[in-house]
Short mmCIF file of C-alpha atoms in Angstrom, two decimals:
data_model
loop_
_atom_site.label_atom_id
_atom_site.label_comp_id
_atom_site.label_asym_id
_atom_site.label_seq_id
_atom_site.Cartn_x
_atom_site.Cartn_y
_atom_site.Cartn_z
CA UNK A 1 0.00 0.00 0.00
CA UNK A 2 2.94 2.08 0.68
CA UNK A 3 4.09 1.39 -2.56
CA UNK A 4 1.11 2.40 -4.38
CA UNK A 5 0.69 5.64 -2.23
CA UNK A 6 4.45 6.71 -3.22
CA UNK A 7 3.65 6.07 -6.79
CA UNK A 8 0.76 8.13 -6.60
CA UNK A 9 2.64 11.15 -5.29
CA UNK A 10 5.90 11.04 -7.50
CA UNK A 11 4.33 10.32 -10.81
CA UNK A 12 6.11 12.57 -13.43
CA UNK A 13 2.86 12.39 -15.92
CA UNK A 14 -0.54 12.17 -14.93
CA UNK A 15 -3.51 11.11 -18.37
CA UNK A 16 -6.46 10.10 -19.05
CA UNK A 17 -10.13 10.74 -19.25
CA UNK A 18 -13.27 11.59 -16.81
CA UNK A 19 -16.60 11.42 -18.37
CA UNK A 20 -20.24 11.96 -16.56
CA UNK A 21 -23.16 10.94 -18.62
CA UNK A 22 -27.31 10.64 -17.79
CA UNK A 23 -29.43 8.64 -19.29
CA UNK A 24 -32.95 8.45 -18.90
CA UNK A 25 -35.91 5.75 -19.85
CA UNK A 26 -39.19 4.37 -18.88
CA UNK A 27 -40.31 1.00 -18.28
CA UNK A 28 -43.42 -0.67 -17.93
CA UNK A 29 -43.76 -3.14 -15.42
CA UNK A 30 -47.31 -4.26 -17.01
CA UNK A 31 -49.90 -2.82 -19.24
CA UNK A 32 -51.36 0.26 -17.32
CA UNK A 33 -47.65 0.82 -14.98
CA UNK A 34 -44.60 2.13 -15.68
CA UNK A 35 -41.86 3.56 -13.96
CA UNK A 36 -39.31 6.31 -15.20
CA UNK A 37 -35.64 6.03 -14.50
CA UNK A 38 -32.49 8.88 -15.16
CA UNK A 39 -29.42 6.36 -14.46
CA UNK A 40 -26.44 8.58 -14.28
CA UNK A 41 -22.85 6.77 -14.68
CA UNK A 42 -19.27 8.63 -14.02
CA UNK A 43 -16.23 7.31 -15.64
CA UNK A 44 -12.26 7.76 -14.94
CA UNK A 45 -9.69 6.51 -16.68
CA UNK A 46 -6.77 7.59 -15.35
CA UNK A 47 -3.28 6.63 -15.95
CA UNK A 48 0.10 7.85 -13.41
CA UNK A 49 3.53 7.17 -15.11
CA UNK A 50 7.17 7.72 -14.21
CA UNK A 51 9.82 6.46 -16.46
CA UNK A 52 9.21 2.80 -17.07
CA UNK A 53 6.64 2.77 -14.37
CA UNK A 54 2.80 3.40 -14.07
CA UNK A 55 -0.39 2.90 -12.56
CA UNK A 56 -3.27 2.51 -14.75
CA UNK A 57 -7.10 2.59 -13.95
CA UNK A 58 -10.86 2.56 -15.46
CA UNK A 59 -13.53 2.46 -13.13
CA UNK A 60 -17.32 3.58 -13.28
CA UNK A 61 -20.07 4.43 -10.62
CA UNK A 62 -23.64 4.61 -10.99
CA UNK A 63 -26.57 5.15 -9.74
CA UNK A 64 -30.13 6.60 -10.68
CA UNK A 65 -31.55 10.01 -9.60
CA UNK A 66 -35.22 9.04 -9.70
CA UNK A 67 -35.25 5.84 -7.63
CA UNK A 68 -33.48 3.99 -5.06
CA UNK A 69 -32.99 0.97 -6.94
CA UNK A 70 -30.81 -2.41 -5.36
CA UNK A 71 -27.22 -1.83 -5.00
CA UNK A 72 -27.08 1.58 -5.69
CA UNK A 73 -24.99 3.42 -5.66
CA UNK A 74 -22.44 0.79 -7.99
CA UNK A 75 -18.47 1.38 -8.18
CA UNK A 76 -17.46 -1.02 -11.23
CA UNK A 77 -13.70 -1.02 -11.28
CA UNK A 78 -12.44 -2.17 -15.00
CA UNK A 79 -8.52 -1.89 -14.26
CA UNK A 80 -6.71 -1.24 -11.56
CA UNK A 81 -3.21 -2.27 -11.85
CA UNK A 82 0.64 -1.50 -11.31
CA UNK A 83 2.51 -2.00 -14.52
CA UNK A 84 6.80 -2.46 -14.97
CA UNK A 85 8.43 -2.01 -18.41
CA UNK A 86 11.63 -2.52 -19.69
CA UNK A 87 12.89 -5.18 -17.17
CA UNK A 88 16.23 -5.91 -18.50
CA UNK A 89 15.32 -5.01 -21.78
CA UNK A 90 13.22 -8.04 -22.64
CA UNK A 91 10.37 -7.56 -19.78
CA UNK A 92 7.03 -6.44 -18.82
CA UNK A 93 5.39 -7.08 -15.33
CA UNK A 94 1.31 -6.29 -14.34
CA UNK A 95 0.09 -7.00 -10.96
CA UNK A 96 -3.81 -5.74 -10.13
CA UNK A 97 -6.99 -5.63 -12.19
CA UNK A 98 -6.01 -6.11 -15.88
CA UNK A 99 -7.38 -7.63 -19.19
CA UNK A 100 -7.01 -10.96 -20.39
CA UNK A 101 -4.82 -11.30 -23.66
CA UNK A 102 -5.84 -14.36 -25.39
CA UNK A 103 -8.77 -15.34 -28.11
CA UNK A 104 -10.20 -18.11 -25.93
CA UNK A 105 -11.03 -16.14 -23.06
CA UNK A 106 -12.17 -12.48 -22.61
CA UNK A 107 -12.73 -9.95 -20.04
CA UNK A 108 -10.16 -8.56 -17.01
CA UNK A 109 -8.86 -10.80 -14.31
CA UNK A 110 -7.47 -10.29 -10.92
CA UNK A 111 -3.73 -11.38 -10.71
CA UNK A 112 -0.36 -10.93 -12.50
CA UNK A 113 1.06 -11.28 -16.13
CA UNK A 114 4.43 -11.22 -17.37
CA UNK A 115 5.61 -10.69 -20.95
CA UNK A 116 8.64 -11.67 -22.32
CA UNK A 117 10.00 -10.37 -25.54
CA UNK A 118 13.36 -11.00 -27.15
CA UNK A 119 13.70 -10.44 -31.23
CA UNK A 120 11.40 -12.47 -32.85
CA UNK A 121 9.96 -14.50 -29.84
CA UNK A 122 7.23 -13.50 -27.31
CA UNK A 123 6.01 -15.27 -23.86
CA UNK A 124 2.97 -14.29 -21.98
CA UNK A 125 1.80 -15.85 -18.92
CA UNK A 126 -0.51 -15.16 -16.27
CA UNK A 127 -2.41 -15.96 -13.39
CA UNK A 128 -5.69 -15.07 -10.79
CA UNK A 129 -8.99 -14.76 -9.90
CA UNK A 130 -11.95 -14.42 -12.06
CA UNK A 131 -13.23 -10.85 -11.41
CA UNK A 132 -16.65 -10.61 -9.02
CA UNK A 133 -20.40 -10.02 -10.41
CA UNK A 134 -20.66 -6.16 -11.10
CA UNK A 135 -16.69 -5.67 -11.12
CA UNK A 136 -16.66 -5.01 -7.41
CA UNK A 137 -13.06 -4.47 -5.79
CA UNK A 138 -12.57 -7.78 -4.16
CA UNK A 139 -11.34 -11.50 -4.30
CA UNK A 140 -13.57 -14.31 -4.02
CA UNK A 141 -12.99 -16.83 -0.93
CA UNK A 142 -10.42 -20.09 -2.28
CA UNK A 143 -9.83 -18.18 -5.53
CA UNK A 144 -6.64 -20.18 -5.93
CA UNK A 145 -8.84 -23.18 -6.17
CA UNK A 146 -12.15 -22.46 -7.16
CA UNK A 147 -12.53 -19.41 -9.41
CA UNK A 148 -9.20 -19.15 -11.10
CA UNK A 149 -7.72 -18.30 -13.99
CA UNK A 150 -4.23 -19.41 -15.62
CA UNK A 151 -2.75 -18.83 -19.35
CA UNK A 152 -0.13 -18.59 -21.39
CA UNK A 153 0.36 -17.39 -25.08
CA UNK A 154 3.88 -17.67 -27.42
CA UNK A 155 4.30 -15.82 -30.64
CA UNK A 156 6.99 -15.51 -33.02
CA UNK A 157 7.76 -14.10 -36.32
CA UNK A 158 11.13 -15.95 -37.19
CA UNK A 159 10.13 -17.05 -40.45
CA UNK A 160 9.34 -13.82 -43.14
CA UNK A 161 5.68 -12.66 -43.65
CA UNK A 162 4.43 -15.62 -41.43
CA UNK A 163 3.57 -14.90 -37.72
CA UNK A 164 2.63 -17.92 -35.56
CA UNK A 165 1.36 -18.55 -31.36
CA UNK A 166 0.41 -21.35 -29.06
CA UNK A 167 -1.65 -20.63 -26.36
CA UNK A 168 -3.48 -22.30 -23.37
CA UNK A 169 -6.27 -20.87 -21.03
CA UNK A 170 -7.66 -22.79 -18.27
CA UNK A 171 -10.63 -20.76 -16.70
CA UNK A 172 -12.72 -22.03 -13.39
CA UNK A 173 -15.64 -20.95 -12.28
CA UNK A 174 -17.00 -21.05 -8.93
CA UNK A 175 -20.82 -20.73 -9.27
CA UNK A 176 -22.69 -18.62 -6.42
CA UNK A 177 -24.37 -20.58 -3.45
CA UNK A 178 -28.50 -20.51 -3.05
CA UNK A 179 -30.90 -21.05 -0.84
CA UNK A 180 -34.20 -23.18 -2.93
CA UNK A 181 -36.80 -24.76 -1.22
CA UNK A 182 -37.49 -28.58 -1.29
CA UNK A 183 -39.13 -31.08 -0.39
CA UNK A 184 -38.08 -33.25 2.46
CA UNK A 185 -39.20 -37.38 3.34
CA UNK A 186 -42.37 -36.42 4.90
CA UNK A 187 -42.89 -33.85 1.83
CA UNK A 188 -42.44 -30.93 4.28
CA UNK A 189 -41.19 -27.54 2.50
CA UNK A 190 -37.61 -27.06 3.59
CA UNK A 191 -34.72 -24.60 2.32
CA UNK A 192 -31.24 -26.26 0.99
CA UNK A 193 -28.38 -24.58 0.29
CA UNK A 194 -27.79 -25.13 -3.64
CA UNK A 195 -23.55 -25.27 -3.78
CA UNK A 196 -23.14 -26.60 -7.27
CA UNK A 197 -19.24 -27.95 -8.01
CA UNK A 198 -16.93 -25.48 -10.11
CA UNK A 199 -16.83 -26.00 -13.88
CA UNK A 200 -14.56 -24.89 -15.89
CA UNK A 201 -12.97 -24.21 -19.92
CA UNK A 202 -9.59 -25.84 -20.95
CA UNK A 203 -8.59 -24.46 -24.14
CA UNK A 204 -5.36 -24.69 -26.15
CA UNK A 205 -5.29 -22.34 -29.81
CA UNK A 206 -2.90 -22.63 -32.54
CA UNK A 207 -2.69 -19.54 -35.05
CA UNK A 208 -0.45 -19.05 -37.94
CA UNK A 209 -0.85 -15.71 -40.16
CA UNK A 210 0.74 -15.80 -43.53
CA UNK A 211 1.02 -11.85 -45.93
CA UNK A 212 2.27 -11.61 -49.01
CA UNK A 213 3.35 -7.53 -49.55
CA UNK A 214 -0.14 -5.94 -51.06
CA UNK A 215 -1.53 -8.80 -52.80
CA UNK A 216 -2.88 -11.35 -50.43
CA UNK A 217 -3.29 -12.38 -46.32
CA UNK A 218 -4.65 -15.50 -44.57
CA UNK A 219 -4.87 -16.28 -41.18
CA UNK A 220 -6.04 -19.13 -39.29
CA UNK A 221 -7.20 -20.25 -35.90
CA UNK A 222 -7.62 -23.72 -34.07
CA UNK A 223 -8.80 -24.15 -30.80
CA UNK A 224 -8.77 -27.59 -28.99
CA UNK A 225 -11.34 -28.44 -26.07
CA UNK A 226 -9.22 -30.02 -23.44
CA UNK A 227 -12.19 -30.99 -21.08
CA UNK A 228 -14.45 -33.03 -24.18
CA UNK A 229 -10.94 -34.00 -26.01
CA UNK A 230 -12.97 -32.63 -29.27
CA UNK A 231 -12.22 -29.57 -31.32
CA UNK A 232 -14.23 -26.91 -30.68
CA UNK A 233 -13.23 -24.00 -33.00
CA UNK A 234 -11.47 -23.95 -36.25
CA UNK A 235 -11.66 -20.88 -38.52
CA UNK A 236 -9.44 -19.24 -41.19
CA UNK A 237 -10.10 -16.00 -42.92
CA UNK A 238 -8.33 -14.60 -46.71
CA UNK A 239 -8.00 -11.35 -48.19
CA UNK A 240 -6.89 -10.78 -52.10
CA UNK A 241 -6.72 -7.01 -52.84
CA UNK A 242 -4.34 -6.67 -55.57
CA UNK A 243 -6.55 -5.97 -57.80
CA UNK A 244 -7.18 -1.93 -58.05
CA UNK A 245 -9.99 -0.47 -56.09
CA UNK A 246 -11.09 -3.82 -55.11
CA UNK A 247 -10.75 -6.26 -51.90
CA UNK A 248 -12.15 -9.57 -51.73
CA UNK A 249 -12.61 -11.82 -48.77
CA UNK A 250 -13.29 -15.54 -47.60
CA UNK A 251 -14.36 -16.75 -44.67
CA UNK A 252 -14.85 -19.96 -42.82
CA UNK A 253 -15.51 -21.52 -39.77
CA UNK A 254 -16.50 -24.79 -37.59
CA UNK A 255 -17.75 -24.43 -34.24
CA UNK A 256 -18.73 -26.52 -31.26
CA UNK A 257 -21.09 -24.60 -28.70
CA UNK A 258 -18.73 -23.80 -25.47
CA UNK A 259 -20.09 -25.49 -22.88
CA UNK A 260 -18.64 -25.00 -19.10
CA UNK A 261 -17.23 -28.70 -17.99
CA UNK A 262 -19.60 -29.78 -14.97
CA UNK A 263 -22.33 -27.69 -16.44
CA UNK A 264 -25.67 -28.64 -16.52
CA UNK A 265 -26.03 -27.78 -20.05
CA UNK A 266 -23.66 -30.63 -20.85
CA UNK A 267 -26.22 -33.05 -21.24
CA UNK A 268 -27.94 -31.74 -23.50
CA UNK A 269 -27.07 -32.32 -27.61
CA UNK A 270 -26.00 -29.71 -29.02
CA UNK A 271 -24.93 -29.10 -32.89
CA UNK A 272 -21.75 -27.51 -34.13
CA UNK A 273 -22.43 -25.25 -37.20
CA UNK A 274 -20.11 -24.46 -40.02
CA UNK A 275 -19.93 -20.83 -41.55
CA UNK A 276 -18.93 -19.43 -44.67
CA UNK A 277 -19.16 -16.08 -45.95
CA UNK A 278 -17.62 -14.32 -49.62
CA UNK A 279 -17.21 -10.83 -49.75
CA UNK A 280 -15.96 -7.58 -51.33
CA UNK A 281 -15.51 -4.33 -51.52
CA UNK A 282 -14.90 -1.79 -54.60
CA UNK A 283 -13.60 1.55 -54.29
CA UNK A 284 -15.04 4.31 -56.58
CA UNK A 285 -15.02 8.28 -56.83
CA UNK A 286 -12.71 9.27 -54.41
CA UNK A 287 -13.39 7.65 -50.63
CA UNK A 288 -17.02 6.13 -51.82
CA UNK A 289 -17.08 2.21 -51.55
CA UNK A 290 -19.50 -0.63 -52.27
CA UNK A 291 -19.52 -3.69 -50.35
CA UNK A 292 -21.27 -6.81 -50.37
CA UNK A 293 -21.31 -9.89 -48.46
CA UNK A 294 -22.98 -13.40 -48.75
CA UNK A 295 -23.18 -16.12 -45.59
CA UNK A 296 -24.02 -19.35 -45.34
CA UNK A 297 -24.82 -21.12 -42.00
CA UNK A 298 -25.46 -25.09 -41.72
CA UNK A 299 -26.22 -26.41 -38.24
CA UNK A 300 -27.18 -29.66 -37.53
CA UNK A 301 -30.34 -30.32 -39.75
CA UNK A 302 -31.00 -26.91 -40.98
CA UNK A 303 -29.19 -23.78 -42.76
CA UNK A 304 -28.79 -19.84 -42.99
CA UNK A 305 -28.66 -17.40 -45.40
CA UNK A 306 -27.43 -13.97 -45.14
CA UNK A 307 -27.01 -11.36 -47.72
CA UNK A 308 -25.33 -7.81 -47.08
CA UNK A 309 -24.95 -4.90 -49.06
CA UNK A 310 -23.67 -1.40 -48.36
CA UNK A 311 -22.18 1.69 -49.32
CA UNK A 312 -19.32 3.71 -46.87
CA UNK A 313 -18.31 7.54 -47.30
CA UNK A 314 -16.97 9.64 -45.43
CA UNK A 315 -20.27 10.99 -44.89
CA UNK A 316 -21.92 8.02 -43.51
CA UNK A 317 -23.24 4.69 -44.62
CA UNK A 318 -26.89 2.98 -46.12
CA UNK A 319 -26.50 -0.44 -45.67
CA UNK A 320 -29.09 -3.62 -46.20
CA UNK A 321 -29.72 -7.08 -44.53
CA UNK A 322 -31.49 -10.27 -45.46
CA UNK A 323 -31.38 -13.39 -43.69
CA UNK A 324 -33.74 -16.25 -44.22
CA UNK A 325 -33.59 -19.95 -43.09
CA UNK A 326 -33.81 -22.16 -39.67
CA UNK A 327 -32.61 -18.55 -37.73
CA UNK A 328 -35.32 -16.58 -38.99
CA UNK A 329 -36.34 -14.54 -42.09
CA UNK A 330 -35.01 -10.47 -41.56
CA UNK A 331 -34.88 -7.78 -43.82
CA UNK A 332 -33.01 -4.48 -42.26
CA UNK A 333 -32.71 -1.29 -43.99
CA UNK A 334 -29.97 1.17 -42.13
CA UNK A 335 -28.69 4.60 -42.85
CA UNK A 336 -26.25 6.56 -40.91
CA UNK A 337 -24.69 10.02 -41.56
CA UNK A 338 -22.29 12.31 -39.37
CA UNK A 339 -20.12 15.01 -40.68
CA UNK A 340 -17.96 17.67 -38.99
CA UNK A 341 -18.14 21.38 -39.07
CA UNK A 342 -16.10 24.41 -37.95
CA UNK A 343 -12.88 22.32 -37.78
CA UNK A 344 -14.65 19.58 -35.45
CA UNK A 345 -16.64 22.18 -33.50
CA UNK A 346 -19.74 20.68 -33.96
CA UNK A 347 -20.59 16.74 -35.42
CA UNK A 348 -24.04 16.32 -35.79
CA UNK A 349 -25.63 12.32 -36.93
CA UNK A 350 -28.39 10.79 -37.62
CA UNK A 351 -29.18 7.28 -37.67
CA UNK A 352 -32.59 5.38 -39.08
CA UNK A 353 -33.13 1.44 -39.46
CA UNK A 354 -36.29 -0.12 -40.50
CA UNK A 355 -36.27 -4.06 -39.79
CA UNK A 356 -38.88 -6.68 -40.30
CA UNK A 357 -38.47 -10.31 -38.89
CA UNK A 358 -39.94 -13.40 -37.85
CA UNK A 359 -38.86 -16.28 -36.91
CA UNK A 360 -40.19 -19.09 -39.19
CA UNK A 361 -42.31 -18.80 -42.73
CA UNK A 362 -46.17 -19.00 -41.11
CA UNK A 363 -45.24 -17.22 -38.23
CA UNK A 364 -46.13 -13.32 -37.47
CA UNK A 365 -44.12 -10.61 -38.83
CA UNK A 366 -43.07 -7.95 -36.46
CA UNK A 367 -41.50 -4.32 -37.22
CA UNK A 368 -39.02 -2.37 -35.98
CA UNK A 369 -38.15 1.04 -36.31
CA UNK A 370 -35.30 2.71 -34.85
CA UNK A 371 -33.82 6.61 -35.15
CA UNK A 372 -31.12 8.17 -33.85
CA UNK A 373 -30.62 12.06 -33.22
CA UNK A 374 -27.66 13.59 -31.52
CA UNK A 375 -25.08 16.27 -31.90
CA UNK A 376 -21.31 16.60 -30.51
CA UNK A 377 -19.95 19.62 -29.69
CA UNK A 378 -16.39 20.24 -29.17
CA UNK A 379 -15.06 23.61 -27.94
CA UNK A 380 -11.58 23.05 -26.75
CA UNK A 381 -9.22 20.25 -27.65
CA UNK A 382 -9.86 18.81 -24.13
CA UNK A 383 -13.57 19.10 -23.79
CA UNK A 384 -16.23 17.59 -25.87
CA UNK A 385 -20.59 17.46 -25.07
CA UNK A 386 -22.81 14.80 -26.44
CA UNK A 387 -26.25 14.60 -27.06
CA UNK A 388 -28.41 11.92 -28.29
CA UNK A 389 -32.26 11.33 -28.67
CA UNK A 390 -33.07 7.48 -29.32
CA UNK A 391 -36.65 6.27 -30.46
CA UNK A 392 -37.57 3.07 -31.01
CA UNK A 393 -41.27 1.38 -31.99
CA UNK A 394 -42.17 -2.32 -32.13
CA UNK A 395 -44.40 -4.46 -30.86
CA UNK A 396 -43.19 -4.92 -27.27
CA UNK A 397 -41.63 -1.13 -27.19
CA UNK A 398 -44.52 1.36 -28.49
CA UNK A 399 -43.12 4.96 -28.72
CA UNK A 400 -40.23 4.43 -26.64
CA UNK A 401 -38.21 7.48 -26.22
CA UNK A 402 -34.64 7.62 -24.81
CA UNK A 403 -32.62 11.00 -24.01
CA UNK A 404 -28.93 10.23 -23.46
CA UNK A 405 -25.90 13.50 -22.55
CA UNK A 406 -22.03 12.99 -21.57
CA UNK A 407 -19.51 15.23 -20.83
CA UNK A 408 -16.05 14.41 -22.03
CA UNK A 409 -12.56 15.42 -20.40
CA UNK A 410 -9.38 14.64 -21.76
CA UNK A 411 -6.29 15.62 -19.83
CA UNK A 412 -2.59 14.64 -19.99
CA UNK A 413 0.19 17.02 -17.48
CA UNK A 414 3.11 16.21 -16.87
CA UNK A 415 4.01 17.37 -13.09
CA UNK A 416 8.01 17.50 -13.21
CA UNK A 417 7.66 16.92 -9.29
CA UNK A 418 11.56 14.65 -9.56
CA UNK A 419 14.74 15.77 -10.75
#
């Protein structure tokens, strides 16, 4: 604690960002009730350096101004974390709240991670506790044991234009205790503490990434389920854009559903699905592009199809969606347009999206319509306002109307407080 208190007060550069935003919506708890609520959220990002060492941080707290709703008010902390650079010139050390680097697992973790790096080779490795429900600041009881997380991840580039890794995640979850009520011999209602055993992933991925200059890239991805001894991801990806103006694209994948080991849900028989999508995109009068996509989805006894088609400027995008098969039949018209004035003073945007959908051929059709209003304003370099209206109508949400604001601050000093 010492240590971290010191840090604090001989930092040499101080950055980052505080934000405060409101929000407000209504929701109806039944036909004929509703209630209104104006959530606001604060956020700080905020970063303390000095030489090769810093201290960096992104934490949120919310509450709402119109109710006292459970657990309010709510300190989410993101990062939190010490971080040492530059350890005999091969070395990085984080110890705190950080993110997870790997593919096969997401999100931040509580423990420590050291990276190695010397010339074409790179070793990661780290270890600790799965963060808590609503990224409160604390460890759960027999992390160590019970709601852990351990990984590793190598990478090197030896050979030219080819970049390939190993790595291995093993994630356990501890999954929270209950009280439910039962029956007991003489069918009397009792309460029993539910304390279900941990279950966990066990992953190990294989990449290898392959460019060629400006003509062509492929990369590819394998992950192996160590728990089912079964693959349970394998997907590679291409890109061709010699050709001038135009880009064109291949995708593929097999997947197994991820399924926790010791889950419940293991029972059950699940399908993997296979994915393919072609794609493109053509360049014309000056930054104006078309691009069009078309997927195809088989699971176990049924398929997808997806069709997408688009056009980006700089001005903003219309794009279109149709997907029809076993995951439902969709059309989606979208259009969205921002553009800057007065040397980014003011960036005003406007988005609209009409959808229809439903889920099999004889069943009902529902619509959707969505539009988005808002402005940013941007006086100084350091200080930007945002303001959005949202309005959305279907059949569940009639009229709904949504009002969101945030204030921005950017700052970055440095304090000069060592010689």
């Amino acid at each position: 604690m010492c240590f971290i208190f010191s840090s604090f007060s001989f930092s040499q550069n101080i950055n980052g960002r505080f934000s405060s935003s409101i929000y407000t919506f209504e929701r109806f708890d039944s036909l004929d009730s509703s209630n209104k609520y104006l959530r606001g959220f604060q956020m700080l990002s905020l970063n303390l350096n000095q030489s090769d060492f810093s201290i960096r941080s992104y934490l949120n707290l919310e509450t709402d101004f119109s109710r006292k709703l459970k657990d309010d008010p709510r300190l989410r902390f993101y990062n939190l974390y010490f971080e040492a650079r530059n350890i005999f010139d091969i070395g990085t050390v984080r110890i705190g709240r950080q993110p997870i680097i790997t593919k096969a697992a997401g999100g931040t973790f509580d423990g420590a991670n050291v990276d190695l790096k010397y010339k074409p080779y790179k070793l990661s490795v780290f270890y600790g506790a799965n963060v808590p429900a609503y990224q409160k600041l604390e460890l759960s009881e027999n992390w160590w044991k019970d709601d852990y997380i351990f990984g590793s991840r190598f990478t090197t580039n030896i050979v030219e234009s080819f970049q390939f890794s190993l790595a291995y995640v093993d994630k356990n979850f501890k999954p929270q205790e209950y009280w439910a009520q039962r029956l007991d011999e003489n069918l009397n209602p009792i309460n029993v503490l539910i304390s279900n055993n941990s279950s966990q992933y066990k992953f190990g991925t294989a990449e290898a990434d392959y460019k060629m200059d400006s003509i062509f890239s492929v990369n590819t991805r394998y992950d192996y389920d160590f728990n089912y001894e079964k693959t349970s991801k394998f997907e590679i990806s291409g890109n061709y854009f010699q050709i001038s103006k135009l880009n064109l694209n291949i995708y593929y994948n097999y997947r197994e559903p991820r399924i926790k080991y010791n889950s419940i849900f293991s029972v059950f028989d699940y399908g993997t699905t296979q994915e393919i999508e072609l794609g493109g995109e053509y360049r014309f009068y000056k930054n104006y592009s078309l691009t069009g996509k078309f997927g195809y989805v088989t699971y176990k006894d049924e398929n997808t199809e997806r069709i997408t088609l688009g056009i980006n400027s700089d001005y903003g995008s219309i794009s279109y969606r149709k997907s029809l098969g076993y995951a439902g039949e969709l059309d989606a018209l979208s259009v969205y347009a921002a553009h800057s004035f007065e040397d980014g003073l003011l960036t005003p945007s406007l988005g609209i999206s009409f959808t229809g959908y439903k889920l099999s051929d004889d069943a009902e059709k529902n619509n959707l319509t969505t539009i988005l209003l808002g402005i940013n304003v941007r006086p100084l370099r350091e200080v930007s306002f945002d303001l959005q209206s949202q309005y959305m109508n279907n059949k569940i949400y009639k009229n709904d109307y949504r009002l969101f604001f945030k204030i921005n601050y950017w700052f970055n000093e440095n304090l000069n407080l060592i010689k």
